[in-house]
PDB file of N, CA and C in Angstrom:
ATOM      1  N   UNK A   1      20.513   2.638  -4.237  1.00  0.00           N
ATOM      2  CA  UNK A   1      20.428   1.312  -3.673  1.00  0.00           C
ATOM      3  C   UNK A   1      19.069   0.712  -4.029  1.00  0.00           C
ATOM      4  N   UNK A   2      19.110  -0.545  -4.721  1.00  0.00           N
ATOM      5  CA  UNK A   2      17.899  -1.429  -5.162  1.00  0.00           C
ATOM      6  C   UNK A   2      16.987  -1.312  -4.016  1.00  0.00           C
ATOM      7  N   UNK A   3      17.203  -2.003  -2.348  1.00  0.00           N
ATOM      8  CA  UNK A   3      16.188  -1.886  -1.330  1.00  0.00           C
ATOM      9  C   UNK A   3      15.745  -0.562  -1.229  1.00  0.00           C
ATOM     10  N   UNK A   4      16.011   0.802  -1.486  1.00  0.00           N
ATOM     11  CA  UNK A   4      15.106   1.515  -0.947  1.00  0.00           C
ATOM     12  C   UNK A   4      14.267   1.828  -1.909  1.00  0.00           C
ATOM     13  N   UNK A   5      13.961   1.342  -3.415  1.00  0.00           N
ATOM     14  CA  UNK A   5      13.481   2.019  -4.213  1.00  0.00           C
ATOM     15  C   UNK A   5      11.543   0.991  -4.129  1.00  0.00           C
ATOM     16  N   UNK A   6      10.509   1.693  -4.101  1.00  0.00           N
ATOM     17  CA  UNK A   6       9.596   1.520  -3.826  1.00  0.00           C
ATOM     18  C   UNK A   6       8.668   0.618  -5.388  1.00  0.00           C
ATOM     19  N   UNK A   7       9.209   0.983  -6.401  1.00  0.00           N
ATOM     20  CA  UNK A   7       9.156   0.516  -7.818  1.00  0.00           C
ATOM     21  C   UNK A   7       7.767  -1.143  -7.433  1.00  0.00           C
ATOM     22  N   UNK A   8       9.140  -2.516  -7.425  1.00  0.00           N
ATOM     23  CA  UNK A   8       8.604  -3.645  -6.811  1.00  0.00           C
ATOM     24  C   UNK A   8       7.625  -3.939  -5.827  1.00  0.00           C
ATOM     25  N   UNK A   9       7.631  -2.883  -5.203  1.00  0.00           N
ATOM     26  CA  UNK A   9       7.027  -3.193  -3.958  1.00  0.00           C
ATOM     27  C   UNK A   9       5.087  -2.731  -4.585  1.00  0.00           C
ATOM     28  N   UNK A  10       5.117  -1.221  -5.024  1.00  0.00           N
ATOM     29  CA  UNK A  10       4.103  -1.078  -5.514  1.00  0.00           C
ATOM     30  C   UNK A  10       3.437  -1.755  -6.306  1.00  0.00           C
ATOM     31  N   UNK A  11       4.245  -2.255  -7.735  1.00  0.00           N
ATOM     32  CA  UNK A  11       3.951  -2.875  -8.511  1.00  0.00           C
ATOM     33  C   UNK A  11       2.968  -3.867  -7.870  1.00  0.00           C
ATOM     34  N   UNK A  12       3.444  -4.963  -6.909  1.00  0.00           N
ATOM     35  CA  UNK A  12       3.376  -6.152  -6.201  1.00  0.00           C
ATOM     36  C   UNK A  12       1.930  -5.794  -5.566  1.00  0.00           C
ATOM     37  N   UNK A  13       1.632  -5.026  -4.689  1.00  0.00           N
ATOM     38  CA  UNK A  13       0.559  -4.599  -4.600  1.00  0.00           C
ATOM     39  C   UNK A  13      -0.395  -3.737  -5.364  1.00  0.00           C
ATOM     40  N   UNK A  14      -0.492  -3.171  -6.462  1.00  0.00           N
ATOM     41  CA  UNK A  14      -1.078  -3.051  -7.572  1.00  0.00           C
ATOM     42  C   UNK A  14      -1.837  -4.291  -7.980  1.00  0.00           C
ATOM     43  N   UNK A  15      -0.803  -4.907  -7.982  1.00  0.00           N
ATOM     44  CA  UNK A  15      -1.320  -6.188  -8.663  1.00  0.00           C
ATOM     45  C   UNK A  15      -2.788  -7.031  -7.540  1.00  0.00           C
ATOM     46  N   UNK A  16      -2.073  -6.649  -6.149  1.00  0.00           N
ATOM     47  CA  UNK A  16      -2.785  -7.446  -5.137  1.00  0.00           C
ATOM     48  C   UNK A  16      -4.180  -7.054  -5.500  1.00  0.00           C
ATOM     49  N   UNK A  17      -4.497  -5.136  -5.152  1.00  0.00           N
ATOM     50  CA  UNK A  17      -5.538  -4.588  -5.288  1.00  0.00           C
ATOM     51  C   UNK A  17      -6.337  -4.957  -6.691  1.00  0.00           C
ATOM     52  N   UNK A  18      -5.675  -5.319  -7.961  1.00  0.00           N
ATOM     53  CA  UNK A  18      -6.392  -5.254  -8.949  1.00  0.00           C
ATOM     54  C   UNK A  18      -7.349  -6.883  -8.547  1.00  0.00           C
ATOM     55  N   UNK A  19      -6.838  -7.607  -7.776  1.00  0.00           N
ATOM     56  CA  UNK A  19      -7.349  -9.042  -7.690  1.00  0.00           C
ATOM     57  C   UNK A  19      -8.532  -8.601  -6.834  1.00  0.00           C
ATOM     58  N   UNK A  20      -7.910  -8.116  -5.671  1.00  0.00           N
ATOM     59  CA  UNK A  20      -8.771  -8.132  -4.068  1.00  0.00           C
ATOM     60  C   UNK A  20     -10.076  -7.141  -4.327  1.00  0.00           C
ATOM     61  N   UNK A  21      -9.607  -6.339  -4.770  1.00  0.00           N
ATOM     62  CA  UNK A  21     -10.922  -5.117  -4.772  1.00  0.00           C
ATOM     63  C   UNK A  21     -11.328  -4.629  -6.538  1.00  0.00           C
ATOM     64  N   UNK A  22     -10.638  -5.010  -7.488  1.00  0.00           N
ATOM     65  CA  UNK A  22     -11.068  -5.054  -8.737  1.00  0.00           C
ATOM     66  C   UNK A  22     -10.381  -3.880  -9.546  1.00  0.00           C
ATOM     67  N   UNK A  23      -9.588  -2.525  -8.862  1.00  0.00           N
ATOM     68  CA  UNK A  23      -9.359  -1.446  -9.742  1.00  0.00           C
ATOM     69  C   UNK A  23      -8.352  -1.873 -10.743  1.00  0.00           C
ATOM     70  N   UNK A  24      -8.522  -0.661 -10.998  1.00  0.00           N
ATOM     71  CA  UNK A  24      -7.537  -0.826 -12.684  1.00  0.00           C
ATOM     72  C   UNK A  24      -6.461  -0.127 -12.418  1.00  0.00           C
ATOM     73  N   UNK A  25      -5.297  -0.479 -12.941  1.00  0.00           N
ATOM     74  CA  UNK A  25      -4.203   0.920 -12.506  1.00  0.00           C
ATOM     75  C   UNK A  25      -4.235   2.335 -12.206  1.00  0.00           C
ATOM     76  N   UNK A  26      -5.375   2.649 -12.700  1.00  0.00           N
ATOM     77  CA  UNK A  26      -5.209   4.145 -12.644  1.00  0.00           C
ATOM     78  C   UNK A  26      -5.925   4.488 -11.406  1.00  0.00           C
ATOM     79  N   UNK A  27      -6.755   3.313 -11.067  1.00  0.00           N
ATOM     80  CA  UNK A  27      -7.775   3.572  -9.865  1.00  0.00           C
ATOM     81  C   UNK A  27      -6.867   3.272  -8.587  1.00  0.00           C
ATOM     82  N   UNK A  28      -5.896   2.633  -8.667  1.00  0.00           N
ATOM     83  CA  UNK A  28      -4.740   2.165  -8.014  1.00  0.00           C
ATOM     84  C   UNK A  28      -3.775   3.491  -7.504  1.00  0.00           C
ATOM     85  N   UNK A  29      -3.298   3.560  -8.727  1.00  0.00           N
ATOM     86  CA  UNK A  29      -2.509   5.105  -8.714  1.00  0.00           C
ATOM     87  C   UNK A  29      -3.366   6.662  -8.167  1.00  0.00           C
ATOM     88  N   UNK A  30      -4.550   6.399  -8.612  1.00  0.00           N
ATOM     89  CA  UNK A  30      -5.404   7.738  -7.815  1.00  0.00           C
ATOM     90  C   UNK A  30      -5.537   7.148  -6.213  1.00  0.00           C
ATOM     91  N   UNK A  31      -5.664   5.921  -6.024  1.00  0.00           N
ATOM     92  CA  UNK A  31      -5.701   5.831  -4.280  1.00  0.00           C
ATOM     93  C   UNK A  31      -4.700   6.214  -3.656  1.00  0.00           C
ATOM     94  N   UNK A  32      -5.546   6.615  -2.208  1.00  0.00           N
ATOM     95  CA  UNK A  32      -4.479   7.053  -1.021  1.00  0.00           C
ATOM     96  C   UNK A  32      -3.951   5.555  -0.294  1.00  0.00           C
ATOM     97  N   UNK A  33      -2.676   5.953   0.631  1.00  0.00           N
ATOM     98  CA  UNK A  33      -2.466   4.411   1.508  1.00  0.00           C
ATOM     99  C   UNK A  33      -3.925   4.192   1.912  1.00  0.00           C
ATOM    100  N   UNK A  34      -5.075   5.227   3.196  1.00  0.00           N
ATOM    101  CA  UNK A  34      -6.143   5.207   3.398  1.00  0.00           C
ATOM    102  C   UNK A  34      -6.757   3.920   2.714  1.00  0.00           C
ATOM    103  N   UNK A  35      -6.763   4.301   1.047  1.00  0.00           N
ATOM    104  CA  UNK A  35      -8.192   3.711   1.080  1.00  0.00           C
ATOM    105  C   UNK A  35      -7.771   2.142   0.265  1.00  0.00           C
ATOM    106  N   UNK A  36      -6.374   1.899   0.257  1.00  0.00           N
ATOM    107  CA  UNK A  36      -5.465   0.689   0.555  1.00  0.00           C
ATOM    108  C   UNK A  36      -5.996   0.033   1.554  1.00  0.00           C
ATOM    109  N   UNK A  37      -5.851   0.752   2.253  1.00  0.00           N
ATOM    110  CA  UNK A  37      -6.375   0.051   4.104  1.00  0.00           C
ATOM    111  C   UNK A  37      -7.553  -0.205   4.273  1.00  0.00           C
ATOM    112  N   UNK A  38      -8.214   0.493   3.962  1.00  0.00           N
ATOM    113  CA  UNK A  38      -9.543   0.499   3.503  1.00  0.00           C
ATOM    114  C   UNK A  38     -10.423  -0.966   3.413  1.00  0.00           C
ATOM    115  N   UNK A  39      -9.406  -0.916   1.713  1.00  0.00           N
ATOM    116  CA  UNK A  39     -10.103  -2.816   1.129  1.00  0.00           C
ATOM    117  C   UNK A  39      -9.350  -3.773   2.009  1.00  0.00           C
ATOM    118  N   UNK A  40      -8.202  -3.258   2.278  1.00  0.00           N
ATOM    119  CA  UNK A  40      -7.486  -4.738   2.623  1.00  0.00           C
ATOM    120  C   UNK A  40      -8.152  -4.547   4.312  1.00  0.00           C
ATOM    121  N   UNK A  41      -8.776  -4.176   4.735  1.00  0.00           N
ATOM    122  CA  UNK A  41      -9.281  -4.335   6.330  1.00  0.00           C
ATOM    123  C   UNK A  41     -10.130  -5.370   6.579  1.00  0.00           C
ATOM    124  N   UNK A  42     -10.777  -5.840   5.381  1.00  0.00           N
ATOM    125  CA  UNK A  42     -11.575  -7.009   5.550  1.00  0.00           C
ATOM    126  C   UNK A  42     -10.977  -8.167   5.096  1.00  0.00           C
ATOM    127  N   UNK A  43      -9.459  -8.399   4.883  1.00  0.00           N
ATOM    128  CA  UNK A  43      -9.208  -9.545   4.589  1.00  0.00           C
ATOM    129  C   UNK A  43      -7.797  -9.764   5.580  1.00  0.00           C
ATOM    130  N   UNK A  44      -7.318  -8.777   6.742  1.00  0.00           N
ATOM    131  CA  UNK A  44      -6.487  -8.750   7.751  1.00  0.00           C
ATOM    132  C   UNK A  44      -7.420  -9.552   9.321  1.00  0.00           C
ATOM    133  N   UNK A  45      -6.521  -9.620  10.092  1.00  0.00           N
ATOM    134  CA  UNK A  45      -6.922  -9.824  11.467  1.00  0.00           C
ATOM    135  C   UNK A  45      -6.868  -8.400  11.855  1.00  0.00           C
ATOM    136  N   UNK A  46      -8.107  -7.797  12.587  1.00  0.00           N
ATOM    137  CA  UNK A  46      -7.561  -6.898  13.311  1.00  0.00           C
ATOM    138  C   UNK A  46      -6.382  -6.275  14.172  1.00  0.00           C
ATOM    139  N   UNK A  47      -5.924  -7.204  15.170  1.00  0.00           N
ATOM    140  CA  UNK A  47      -4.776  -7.223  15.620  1.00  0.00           C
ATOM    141  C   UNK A  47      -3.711  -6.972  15.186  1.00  0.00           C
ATOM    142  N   UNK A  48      -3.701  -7.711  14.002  1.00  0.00           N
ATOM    143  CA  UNK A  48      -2.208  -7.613  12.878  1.00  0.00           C
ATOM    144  C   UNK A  48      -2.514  -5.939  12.556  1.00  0.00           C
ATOM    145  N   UNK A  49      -3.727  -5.429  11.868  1.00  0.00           N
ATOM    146  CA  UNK A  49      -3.848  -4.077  11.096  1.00  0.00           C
ATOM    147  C   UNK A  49      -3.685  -2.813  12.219  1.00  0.00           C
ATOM    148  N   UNK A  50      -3.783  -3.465  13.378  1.00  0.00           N
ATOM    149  CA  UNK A  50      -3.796  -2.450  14.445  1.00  0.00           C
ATOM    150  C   UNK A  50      -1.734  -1.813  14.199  1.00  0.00           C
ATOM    151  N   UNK A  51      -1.523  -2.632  14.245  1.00  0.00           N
ATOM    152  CA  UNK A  51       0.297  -2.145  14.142  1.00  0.00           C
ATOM    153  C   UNK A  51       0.852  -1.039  13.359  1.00  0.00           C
ATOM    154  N   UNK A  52      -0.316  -0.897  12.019  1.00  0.00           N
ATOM    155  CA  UNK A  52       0.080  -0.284  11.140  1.00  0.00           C
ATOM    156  C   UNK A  52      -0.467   1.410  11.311  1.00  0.00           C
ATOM    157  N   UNK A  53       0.300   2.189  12.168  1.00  0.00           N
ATOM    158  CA  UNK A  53      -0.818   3.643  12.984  1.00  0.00           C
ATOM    159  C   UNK A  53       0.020   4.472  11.841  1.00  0.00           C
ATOM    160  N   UNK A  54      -0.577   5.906  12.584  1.00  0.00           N
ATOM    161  CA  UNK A  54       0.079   6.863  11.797  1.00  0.00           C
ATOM    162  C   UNK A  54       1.487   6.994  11.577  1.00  0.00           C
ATOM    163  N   UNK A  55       2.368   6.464  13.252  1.00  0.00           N
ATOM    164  CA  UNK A  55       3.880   6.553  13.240  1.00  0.00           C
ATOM    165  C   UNK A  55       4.224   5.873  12.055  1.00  0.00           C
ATOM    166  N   UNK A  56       3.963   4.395  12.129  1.00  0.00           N
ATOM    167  CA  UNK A  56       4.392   3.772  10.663  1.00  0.00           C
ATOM    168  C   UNK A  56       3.988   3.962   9.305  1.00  0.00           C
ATOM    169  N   UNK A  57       3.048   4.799   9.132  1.00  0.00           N
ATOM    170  CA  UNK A  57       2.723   5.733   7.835  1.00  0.00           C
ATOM    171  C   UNK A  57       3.965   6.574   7.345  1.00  0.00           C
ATOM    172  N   UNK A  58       3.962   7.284   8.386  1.00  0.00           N
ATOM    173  CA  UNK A  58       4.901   8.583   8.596  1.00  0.00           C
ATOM    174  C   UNK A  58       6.304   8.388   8.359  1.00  0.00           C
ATOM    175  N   UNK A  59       6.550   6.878   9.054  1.00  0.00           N
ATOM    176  CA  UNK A  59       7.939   6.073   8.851  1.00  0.00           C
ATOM    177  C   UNK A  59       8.109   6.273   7.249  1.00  0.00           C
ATOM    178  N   UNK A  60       7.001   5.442   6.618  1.00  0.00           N
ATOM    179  CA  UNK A  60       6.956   4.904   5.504  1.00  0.00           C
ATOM    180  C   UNK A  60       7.148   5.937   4.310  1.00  0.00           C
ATOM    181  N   UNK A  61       6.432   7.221   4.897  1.00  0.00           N
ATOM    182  CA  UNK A  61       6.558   8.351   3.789  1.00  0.00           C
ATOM    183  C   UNK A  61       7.585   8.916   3.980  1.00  0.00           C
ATOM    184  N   UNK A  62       8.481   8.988   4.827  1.00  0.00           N
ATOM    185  CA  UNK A  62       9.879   9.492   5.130  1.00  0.00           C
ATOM    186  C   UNK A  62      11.132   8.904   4.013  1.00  0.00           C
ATOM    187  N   UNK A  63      10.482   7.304   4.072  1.00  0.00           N
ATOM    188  CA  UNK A  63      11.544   6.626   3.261  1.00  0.00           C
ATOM    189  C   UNK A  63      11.182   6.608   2.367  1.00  0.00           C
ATOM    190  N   UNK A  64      10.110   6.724   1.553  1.00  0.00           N
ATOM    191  CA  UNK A  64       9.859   6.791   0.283  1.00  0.00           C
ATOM    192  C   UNK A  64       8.577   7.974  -0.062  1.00  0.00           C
ATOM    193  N   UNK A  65       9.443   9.240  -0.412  1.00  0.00           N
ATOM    194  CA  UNK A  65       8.745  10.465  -0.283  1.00  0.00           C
ATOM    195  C   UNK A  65       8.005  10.657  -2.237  1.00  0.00           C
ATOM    196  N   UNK A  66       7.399  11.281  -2.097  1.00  0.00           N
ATOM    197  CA  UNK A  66       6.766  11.672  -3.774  1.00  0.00           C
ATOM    198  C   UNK A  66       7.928  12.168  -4.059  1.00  0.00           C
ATOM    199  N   UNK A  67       8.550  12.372  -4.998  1.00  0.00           N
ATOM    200  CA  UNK A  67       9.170  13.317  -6.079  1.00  0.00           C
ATOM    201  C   UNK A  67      10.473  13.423  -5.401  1.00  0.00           C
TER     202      UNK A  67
END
C-alpha cells in the first residue's frame, strides 16, 4: 500500500533539512529522528513539539521499521 511506505515522506524532509540546517544527504541519512528534532526545535512552538514524546516515536518506528 502507497500510504504506508515512508519513501515521500523522507524525501520531503530531506529536502526540508537540506534548506533549514544546511546538510547534504548523507548528513541527512547518518542523522537520528533526535537530532531532526534537534534543528527543527528552533523553528517549532514549543507546545506544538511537546506532542511529539517517545510514545509517538515508538508509534512511528513500529510503522515504519528499518529493513
Amino acid at each position: 500500500m502507497a500510504d504506508d511506505r515512508l519513501g515521500p515522506a523522507a524525501i520531503t524532509l530531506a529536502g526540508m533539512m537540506a534548506r533549514v540546517a544546511g546538510w547534504r544527504p548523507g548528513e541527512f541519512w547518518a542523522a537520528t529522528p533526535a537530532d531532526v528534532r534537534a534543528v527543527l526545535a528552533g523553528w517549532v512552538d514549543p507546545a506544538e513539539a511537546a506532542c511529539f514524546d517517545g510514545t509517538a516515536l515508538a508509534a512511528m518506528m513500529e510503522r515504519f521499521p528499518d529493513g
